[in-house]
């Protein structure tokens, strides 16, 4: 604690000294330029002038004000520039392939599912799933982790094996995922568009579990959440990976083997918070209703957590997200917070997924924290277990939110407005002795929003929500969109 209090002070001191030095340098350079002008005017000696300039290239840069190098220009990255490598196992294939069907677009996407051995295929699946391949034999590699499984070696080699298959013309990015990872492909593209694919990039995210990150690394991209490796980096990895793998027989998984090789290549993890490993148990409700202000890229461990909508199986529940995903993928799961001041309610919208109404006024800084509807990876409800702040899912009946889940999505092309409808999830006892308006009288929430495909080309900012007058009793109508000038979410 003490050293962290001292550090800023020394930082300021250094900064002040740096400023002084920069200032002195500027005075010096001004003096030089003045002298040069003086020399060139007075002596008219070209040779001397050239000599001075060649010895002070910096001064040329300052005084001739060359234009800065052109910004990175190349056609924008789109889905055709990505090749997927999906890690799968024959044992779970029949069940897991349904997650892939949710997001795979065979006419637009390239990629391969890598299996440990052949599976029985169905002819109706073939046109709607990626091609299947069997990974090559890895018995020659050492594996010495007592808890893990040696399939980790096979899976860590997926990028290299995909590259060796050929047919990678125009590929800019290799994206890895598991058979139980669901990608929001448009948002994956939005994230990769920000980076120069001709450079070395390793992009993904860490685990929700603080302990997992301590055991593995905070600098590792977790494989199930998915990660992206730029083409030139994949080529470099392919050249050295088989030797690299032999140096780490004791590691547990495939993603820590990739991380070890990235460390040897000197390439750090670029963190994008929209990749979700979801190392949690229970309900994702708290996490999905307080998503970071970043595009939602992936969901993982969908067999471990509860279905994301009540009274639906896992795959059917995820299918329900397709409506909002197709109409406005950029806005999917984005949170906005507003107040019904007349009734003293706090409203939180997680666009395309759920709305919550709370009795009372909660600050935005509380509402943007995920509520602990989940247990950590060690199956404990311990708040110190996470790599981010959380808040309790209130035990007090009066402070429990009224959750409304997405039930219908429609788009009106004339007004270019999307209407998402959310219906109250009634739980057994919602009565509360507080003498204030009771949200249970609201059974439906309608949210209007215009599609905003360029949401993420601007600096990240939360959308605003506004409660509109409603003539239908029991229905609340909300508008969500870019905040207006001076529109701040204020308590009162
Ligand atoms: C993707 O970008 C390439 C240019 O690199 C372009 O030729 C192609 O039409 C684009 N594809 C889509 C689906 O936008
Ligand atoms: C893999 O190779 C080893 C020898 O290197 C061999 O014994 C084994 O049968 C092979 N496995 C498969 C599945 O082909
Ligand atoms: C969704 O809303 C539209 C328009 O109100 C309606 O026609 C349609 O039947 C609704 N679908 C469901 C599943 O409720
Ligand atoms: C919605 O209701 C189901 C039971 O019908 C319950 O298990 C679930 O926790 C509820 N969701 C929330 C966010 O309270
Ligand atoms: C519901 O909760 C309220 C407040 O906690 C309590 O007074 C009431 O007895 C409960 N009703 C039932 C049916 O459990």
XYZ file of C-alpha atoms and ligand atoms in Angstrom:
562
model
C 0.000 0.000 0.000
C 2.701 2.393 1.051
C 4.786 2.015 -2.070
C 1.745 2.547 -4.277
C 1.126 5.841 -2.477
C 4.710 6.898 -2.973
C 4.897 5.969 -6.615
C 2.624 8.667 -8.042
C 4.726 11.292 -6.285
C 7.971 10.092 -7.839
C 6.170 9.818 -11.138
C 5.242 13.488 -10.901
C 8.784 14.460 -10.036
C 10.134 12.589 -13.038
C 7.427 14.089 -15.208
C 8.306 17.608 -14.052
C 11.952 16.959 -14.901
C 10.988 15.554 -18.303
C 8.919 18.668 -19.001
C 11.869 20.856 -18.046
C 14.154 18.884 -20.367
C 11.700 19.034 -23.283
C 11.322 22.761 -22.740
C 15.124 23.274 -22.715
C 15.431 21.171 -25.863
C 12.835 23.326 -27.609
C 14.700 26.498 -26.691
C 17.911 24.921 -27.944
C 16.315 23.849 -31.253
C 14.767 27.294 -31.770
C 18.211 28.748 -31.224
C 19.749 26.294 -33.766
C 17.107 27.098 -36.356
C 17.620 30.773 -35.797
C 21.377 30.280 -36.228
C 20.813 28.251 -39.434
C 18.635 30.972 -40.862
C 21.235 33.481 -39.847
C 24.040 31.407 -41.446
C 22.120 30.795 -44.686
C 21.119 34.435 -44.998
C 24.469 35.907 -44.148
C 26.871 33.578 -45.968
C 24.657 32.144 -48.728
C 26.826 29.056 -48.482
C 24.776 26.002 -49.600
C 27.366 23.406 -48.605
C 27.561 24.596 -45.057
C 23.792 24.620 -44.767
C 23.500 21.021 -45.999
C 26.175 19.960 -43.568
C 24.300 21.452 -40.664
C 21.031 19.851 -41.727
C 22.469 16.385 -42.179
C 23.795 16.542 -38.657
C 20.477 17.638 -37.182
C 17.813 15.499 -38.802
C 15.484 16.162 -35.852
C 15.418 19.845 -36.548
C 14.293 19.147 -40.119
C 11.401 17.119 -38.846
C 10.356 19.913 -36.523
C 10.649 22.845 -38.883
C 9.640 21.338 -42.199
C 6.600 19.728 -40.488
C 6.491 16.665 -42.755
C 3.023 15.119 -42.889
C 2.657 12.196 -40.478
C 2.867 8.713 -42.048
C -0.447 7.749 -43.675
C -2.771 5.882 -41.313
C -3.221 2.131 -41.755
C -5.103 1.805 -45.054
C -6.365 -1.448 -46.459
C -9.920 -2.578 -47.183
C -11.770 -3.017 -43.896
C -11.618 -6.462 -42.367
C -14.784 -8.468 -42.926
C -15.891 -12.020 -42.193
C -14.193 -13.373 -45.327
C -10.804 -12.478 -43.831
C -11.257 -14.768 -40.834
C -10.603 -18.503 -40.671
C -11.951 -20.405 -37.669
C -10.317 -23.376 -35.986
C -12.812 -25.128 -33.720
C -11.664 -27.626 -31.105
C -14.060 -30.537 -30.763
C -14.100 -34.104 -29.484
C -15.839 -37.095 -31.056
C -17.450 -38.020 -27.746
C -19.487 -34.814 -27.381
C -19.888 -33.968 -31.055
C -23.554 -34.914 -31.439
C -24.577 -32.512 -28.718
C -21.993 -29.739 -29.190
C -22.521 -29.335 -32.938
C -25.811 -27.628 -32.099
C -23.924 -24.695 -30.574
C -21.907 -24.312 -33.776
C -25.086 -24.362 -35.877
C -26.294 -21.323 -33.919
C -23.618 -19.039 -35.328
C -21.996 -20.743 -38.322
C -22.832 -19.210 -41.731
C -21.548 -21.739 -44.295
C -21.862 -19.360 -47.242
C -19.858 -16.581 -45.574
C -17.424 -18.236 -43.179
C -14.258 -20.276 -43.509
C -13.012 -22.726 -40.944
C -12.439 -26.274 -39.816
C -13.668 -28.358 -36.886
C -10.776 -30.469 -35.566
C -11.764 -33.783 -33.974
C -9.746 -36.468 -32.191
C -11.318 -39.244 -34.258
C -13.924 -39.838 -36.930
C -17.598 -39.318 -36.082
C -20.768 -40.538 -37.746
C -21.973 -37.675 -39.886
C -25.480 -36.912 -41.063
C -26.014 -35.715 -44.588
C -28.358 -32.921 -43.429
C -25.603 -31.508 -41.199
C -22.935 -31.325 -43.864
C -24.096 -28.156 -45.673
C -24.700 -26.257 -42.426
C -21.548 -27.077 -40.440
C -17.855 -26.390 -41.117
C -15.810 -29.206 -42.668
C -14.541 -31.799 -40.159
C -10.900 -32.896 -39.942
C -9.043 -35.315 -37.720
C -6.055 -33.838 -35.917
C -2.715 -35.455 -36.660
C -1.084 -37.917 -34.286
C 0.564 -36.259 -31.274
C 1.913 -39.323 -29.418
C 5.484 -38.117 -29.967
C 4.867 -35.044 -27.784
C 5.467 -35.220 -24.056
C 2.546 -34.513 -21.700
C 3.257 -34.578 -17.998
C 0.451 -32.685 -16.275
C -1.119 -35.018 -13.706
C -4.549 -33.327 -13.807
C -5.017 -32.431 -17.443
C -5.498 -34.419 -20.605
C -3.040 -34.793 -23.455
C -5.690 -33.691 -25.985
C -4.413 -30.240 -24.970
C -1.465 -30.780 -27.320
C -3.702 -31.664 -30.250
C -5.896 -28.617 -29.618
C -3.018 -26.194 -29.202
C -1.791 -27.201 -32.682
C -5.086 -26.324 -34.424
C -3.882 -22.986 -35.797
C -0.702 -24.554 -37.174
C -2.608 -27.468 -38.680
C -5.206 -25.154 -40.237
C -2.414 -23.100 -41.776
C -0.747 -26.237 -43.176
C -3.988 -27.245 -44.902
C -3.502 -24.323 -47.290
C -6.410 -22.454 -48.837
C -5.725 -19.415 -46.676
C -5.759 -16.810 -49.484
C -6.842 -13.449 -48.134
C -6.880 -14.697 -44.537
C -5.985 -11.991 -42.027
C -6.960 -13.654 -38.764
C -7.062 -17.142 -37.266
C -9.776 -17.421 -34.639
C -9.841 -20.334 -32.185
C -12.885 -21.481 -30.286
C -14.271 -24.600 -28.616
C -17.267 -26.623 -29.761
C -19.236 -24.998 -26.918
C -18.302 -21.439 -27.870
C -20.921 -19.253 -29.544
C -19.507 -16.323 -31.507
C -21.304 -13.113 -32.406
C -19.482 -12.946 -35.720
C -20.354 -9.340 -36.609
C -18.879 -8.170 -33.315
C -15.790 -10.319 -33.773
C -15.286 -8.505 -37.089
C -15.862 -5.128 -35.399
C -13.155 -5.905 -32.856
C -10.636 -7.162 -35.422
C -11.244 -4.127 -37.668
C -9.489 -2.014 -35.055
C -6.181 -3.842 -35.476
C -3.607 -3.988 -38.280
C -3.615 -7.619 -39.419
C -0.156 -7.211 -40.908
C 1.310 -6.870 -37.426
C 1.639 -9.521 -34.703
C -1.535 -9.614 -32.601
C -2.806 -12.081 -30.014
C -6.291 -10.934 -28.977
C -8.649 -12.429 -26.414
C -9.532 -12.175 -22.751
C -8.745 -13.668 -19.387
C -10.984 -15.664 -17.063
C -13.697 -14.279 -14.773
C -12.033 -16.312 -12.030
C -9.230 -14.548 -10.200
C -7.819 -17.915 -9.055
C -7.854 -19.358 -12.576
C -5.896 -16.314 -13.707
C -3.426 -16.844 -10.898
C -3.019 -20.573 -11.720
C -2.693 -19.916 -15.448
C -2.040 -16.276 -16.263
C -3.709 -12.914 -16.475
C -1.819 -12.563 -19.766
C -3.273 -15.665 -21.371
C -6.204 -15.688 -23.815
C -8.600 -18.344 -22.516
C -9.314 -20.792 -25.309
C -13.013 -21.342 -24.712
C -13.743 -17.628 -24.836
C -11.931 -17.734 -28.150
C -8.978 -15.730 -29.367
C -7.605 -14.263 -32.563
C -4.087 -14.453 -33.962
C -3.067 -12.316 -36.926
C -1.864 -14.120 -40.057
C 1.833 -13.195 -39.865
C 1.911 -14.223 -36.187
C 0.214 -17.536 -37.013
C 2.900 -18.176 -39.610
C 5.617 -17.460 -37.072
C 3.878 -19.682 -34.510
C 3.580 -22.559 -36.998
C 7.330 -22.519 -37.570
C 8.275 -22.844 -33.912
C 5.253 -24.375 -32.177
C 6.214 -28.061 -32.247
C 9.573 -27.282 -30.651
C 7.901 -24.870 -28.216
C 5.323 -27.469 -27.097
C 8.116 -29.893 -26.170
C 9.525 -27.299 -23.775
C 6.310 -27.202 -21.695
C 5.182 -30.803 -21.059
C 3.965 -29.850 -17.567
C 1.377 -27.285 -18.627
C -2.309 -28.151 -18.269
C -4.225 -26.997 -21.327
C -3.982 -25.962 -24.943
C -4.379 -22.253 -24.325
C -1.515 -22.084 -21.821
C 0.686 -23.850 -24.394
C -0.229 -21.123 -26.922
C 0.460 -18.505 -24.259
C 3.892 -20.012 -23.538
C 4.808 -19.805 -27.238
C 3.446 -16.241 -27.484
C 5.653 -15.326 -24.533
C 8.667 -16.779 -26.372
C 7.689 -14.781 -29.471
C 7.419 -11.712 -27.243
C 3.798 -10.989 -28.169
C 1.588 -9.836 -25.282
C -2.138 -10.440 -24.977
C -4.322 -7.627 -26.315
C -7.370 -7.803 -24.051
C -10.844 -7.378 -25.514
C -13.494 -7.712 -22.810
C -16.166 -9.055 -25.193
C -14.590 -12.543 -25.331
C -16.197 -14.572 -22.541
C -14.656 -17.696 -21.101
C -17.404 -17.797 -18.423
C -15.578 -19.816 -15.786
C -18.660 -19.697 -13.538
C -21.544 -21.888 -12.425
C -25.194 -21.014 -12.013
C -26.904 -18.217 -13.876
C -25.216 -15.789 -16.275
C -28.015 -13.265 -15.648
C -25.842 -10.990 -13.492
C -23.003 -10.957 -16.020
C -25.166 -10.528 -19.098
C -27.174 -7.679 -17.587
C -24.034 -5.676 -16.772
C -21.867 -6.290 -19.811
C -18.734 -4.140 -20.111
C -19.081 -1.265 -22.572
C -17.573 -3.323 -25.397
C -19.039 -5.463 -28.175
C -20.197 -8.944 -27.117
C -17.941 -11.335 -29.066
C -18.393 -14.797 -27.557
C -20.134 -16.940 -24.935
C -18.645 -20.158 -23.551
C -19.255 -22.989 -21.042
C -22.856 -23.056 -22.152
C -23.204 -26.640 -20.895
C -21.977 -25.650 -17.449
C -24.240 -22.674 -16.765
C -28.037 -22.643 -16.681
C -29.930 -21.869 -19.912
C -29.815 -18.092 -20.371
C -33.628 -17.843 -20.533
C -35.887 -19.657 -18.022
C -38.105 -22.510 -19.219
C -36.035 -23.221 -22.333
C -33.273 -25.681 -23.116
C -29.768 -24.323 -23.634
C -29.796 -24.217 -27.416
C -33.366 -22.871 -27.702
C -32.530 -20.176 -25.180
C -29.544 -19.002 -27.211
C -31.664 -19.090 -30.375
C -33.815 -16.372 -28.873
C -30.876 -13.954 -29.124
C -30.833 -14.360 -32.902
C -33.507 -11.692 -33.479
C -31.641 -8.823 -31.787
C -28.300 -10.227 -33.022
C -29.396 -10.013 -36.653
C -31.037 -6.594 -36.348
C -28.432 -4.787 -34.234
C -25.521 -7.011 -33.207
C -23.466 -4.009 -32.056
C -26.030 -3.211 -29.377
C -26.585 -6.768 -28.120
C -26.403 -6.996 -24.279
C -25.476 -3.331 -23.970
C -26.665 -1.923 -20.680
C -28.432 1.381 -20.200
C -29.698 2.725 -16.906
C -32.486 5.201 -16.179
C -34.889 6.204 -13.415
C -38.634 6.368 -13.150
C -38.506 9.383 -10.859
C -42.245 9.539 -10.212
C -42.338 5.968 -8.898
C -38.767 5.932 -7.525
C -37.660 2.955 -9.583
C -34.310 2.175 -11.163
C -34.464 0.589 -14.620
C -31.619 -1.354 -16.201
C -31.894 -2.498 -19.812
C -29.588 -5.166 -21.221
C -30.594 -4.678 -24.822
C -31.855 -7.803 -26.570
C -31.760 -9.886 -23.391
C -33.445 -8.548 -20.270
C -34.806 -5.530 -18.400
C -34.811 -5.127 -14.622
C -36.897 -2.830 -12.472
C -35.723 -2.139 -8.928
C -37.650 -0.474 -6.136
C -35.661 2.575 -5.106
C -32.904 4.611 -6.681
C -29.534 2.910 -7.188
C -26.487 4.735 -8.501
C -25.091 3.932 -11.928
C -21.816 2.800 -10.390
C -23.726 0.111 -8.484
C -25.854 -0.902 -11.423
C -22.915 -1.376 -13.764
C -21.486 -4.032 -11.432
C -22.595 -7.596 -12.227
C -24.909 -9.082 -9.600
C -23.669 -12.408 -8.264
C -26.281 -14.749 -9.706
C -23.417 -17.170 -10.354
C -20.868 -19.112 -8.317
C -17.170 -18.985 -9.047
C -15.210 -21.785 -10.700
C -14.556 -23.360 -7.295
C -18.333 -23.396 -6.716
C -18.221 -20.808 -3.973
C -20.236 -17.636 -3.588
C -17.087 -15.803 -2.509
C -16.905 -12.261 -3.856
C -13.091 -12.250 -3.705
C -13.023 -14.948 -6.373
C -13.489 -12.666 -9.382
C -11.197 -10.583 -11.528
C -13.705 -7.675 -11.437
C -16.131 -6.022 -9.029
C -19.475 -7.672 -8.319
C -22.430 -6.885 -6.076
C -24.686 -9.283 -4.169
C -27.920 -10.396 -5.803
C -30.115 -8.893 -3.135
C -31.596 -11.240 -0.550
C -34.033 -8.616 0.698
C -37.418 -9.251 -1.002
C -37.996 -5.519 -1.449
C -34.671 -4.919 -3.169
C -34.839 -7.908 -5.497
C -35.115 -6.813 -9.113
C -38.162 -7.593 -11.219
C -36.616 -9.434 -14.145
C -38.171 -9.184 -17.627
C -36.804 -11.520 -20.302
C -36.829 -10.987 -24.057
C -39.889 -12.525 -25.679
C -40.226 -10.899 -29.110
C -38.177 -8.794 -31.538
C -39.628 -6.858 -34.479
C -38.243 -4.298 -36.888
C -40.253 -1.578 -38.590
C -38.348 -0.692 -41.767
C -40.365 2.509 -42.259
C -39.266 4.145 -39.024
C -36.091 1.972 -38.901
C -36.960 1.127 -35.317
C -36.474 -2.173 -33.524
C -38.976 -3.090 -30.824
C -37.882 -5.690 -28.324
C -40.507 -6.945 -25.869
C -39.629 -8.279 -22.416
C -41.994 -10.195 -20.120
C -41.879 -10.422 -16.318
C -40.397 -13.636 -14.906
C -42.676 -14.135 -11.923
C -41.030 -15.737 -8.951
C -42.911 -17.071 -5.950
C -42.971 -14.151 -3.526
C -42.509 -10.625 -4.763
C -44.563 -8.835 -2.119
C -42.839 -6.214 -0.046
C -44.153 -4.158 2.870
C -42.590 -0.908 1.558
C -45.200 1.762 0.890
C -44.128 2.557 -2.634
C -45.164 1.759 -6.192
C -44.983 -1.989 -6.835
C -43.277 -2.970 -10.135
C -45.255 -6.229 -10.285
C -48.083 -4.278 -11.934
C -45.766 -3.945 -14.967
C -45.921 -7.253 -16.815
C -44.378 -6.166 -20.130
C -41.590 -3.782 -21.104
C -41.243 -2.558 -24.682
C -37.911 -1.118 -25.738
C -37.507 0.956 -28.885
C -34.108 1.419 -30.461
C -32.665 2.361 -33.813
C -29.958 0.035 -35.167
C -26.543 1.590 -34.608
C -23.976 -0.466 -36.578
C -21.294 2.197 -35.998
C -21.610 2.152 -32.209
C -18.067 0.799 -31.805
C -16.280 3.074 -34.261
C -16.703 5.838 -31.660
C -15.169 6.080 -28.185
C -17.010 3.620 -25.939
C -19.996 5.152 -24.192
C -23.087 3.685 -22.632
C -26.391 4.397 -24.375
C -29.086 6.336 -22.561
C -32.588 5.049 -21.828
C -35.711 7.145 -21.366
C -39.091 6.121 -20.020
C -41.841 7.143 -22.413
C -45.494 7.664 -21.505
C -47.572 4.513 -21.951
C -51.317 4.261 -22.481
C -51.464 0.505 -21.903
C -51.666 -0.363 -18.227
C -49.085 -2.898 -17.220
C -46.748 -1.956 -20.063
C -43.687 0.223 -19.710
C -42.236 1.802 -22.849
C -38.555 2.708 -23.022
C -36.438 4.349 -25.687
C -32.741 3.426 -25.922
C -30.177 5.304 -27.963
C -27.148 7.557 -28.064
C -27.267 10.085 -25.213
C -28.238 13.626 -26.158
C -26.090 16.597 -25.299
C -26.222 17.238 -21.547
C -28.113 13.982 -21.002
C -26.593 12.491 -17.879
C -28.036 9.716 -15.749
C -28.570 11.725 -12.584
C -30.146 10.510 -9.392
C -32.339 13.561 -8.925
C -14.480 -8.269 -47.836
O -13.409 -7.460 -48.238
C -12.880 -7.800 -49.513
C -11.687 -6.893 -49.744
O -10.592 -7.328 -49.018
C -13.943 -7.615 -50.578
O -13.441 -7.997 -51.827
C -15.148 -8.476 -50.216
O -16.197 -8.220 -51.131
C -15.630 -8.181 -48.808
N -16.632 -9.168 -48.446
C -17.730 -8.887 -47.752
C -18.598 -10.020 -47.416
O -17.988 -7.743 -47.415
C 0.209 -42.563 -33.388
O 1.548 -42.869 -33.599
C 2.066 -43.927 -32.758
C 3.519 -44.146 -33.041
O 4.165 -42.943 -33.191
C 1.267 -45.198 -32.986
O 1.694 -46.195 -32.074
C -0.222 -44.933 -32.796
O -0.974 -46.088 -33.138
C -0.679 -43.770 -33.652
N -2.070 -43.448 -33.332
C -3.000 -43.346 -34.256
C -4.374 -43.026 -33.753
O -2.772 -43.499 -35.440
C -44.078 -10.516 -32.135
O -44.687 -9.273 -32.388
C -45.293 -9.175 -33.660
C -45.757 -7.745 -33.850
O -46.450 -7.279 -32.732
C -46.417 -10.181 -33.781
O -47.000 -10.124 -35.071
C -45.855 -11.575 -33.531
O -46.905 -12.510 -33.504
C -45.098 -11.624 -32.203
N -44.457 -12.910 -32.056
C -44.496 -13.608 -30.942
C -43.750 -14.894 -30.947
O -45.102 -13.232 -29.953
C -36.851 -16.581 -13.409
O -37.657 -17.638 -12.925
C -37.020 -18.897 -12.754
C -38.042 -19.877 -12.269
O -39.209 -19.808 -13.042
C -35.881 -18.773 -11.766
O -35.187 -19.985 -11.668
C -34.940 -17.668 -12.216
O -33.936 -17.467 -11.237
C -35.683 -16.373 -12.455
N -34.764 -15.363 -12.945
C -34.374 -14.313 -12.210
C -33.364 -13.387 -12.818
O -34.795 -14.101 -11.097
C -43.530 -12.542 1.102
O -42.543 -11.660 1.583
C -43.018 -10.686 2.500
C -41.885 -9.722 2.841
O -40.654 -10.365 3.000
C -43.559 -11.425 3.741
O -44.047 -10.474 4.657
C -44.649 -12.377 3.298
O -45.102 -13.156 4.412
C -44.181 -13.333 2.213
N -45.302 -14.087 1.707
C -45.229 -15.400 1.481
C -46.460 -16.004 0.908
O -44.206 -16.050 1.678
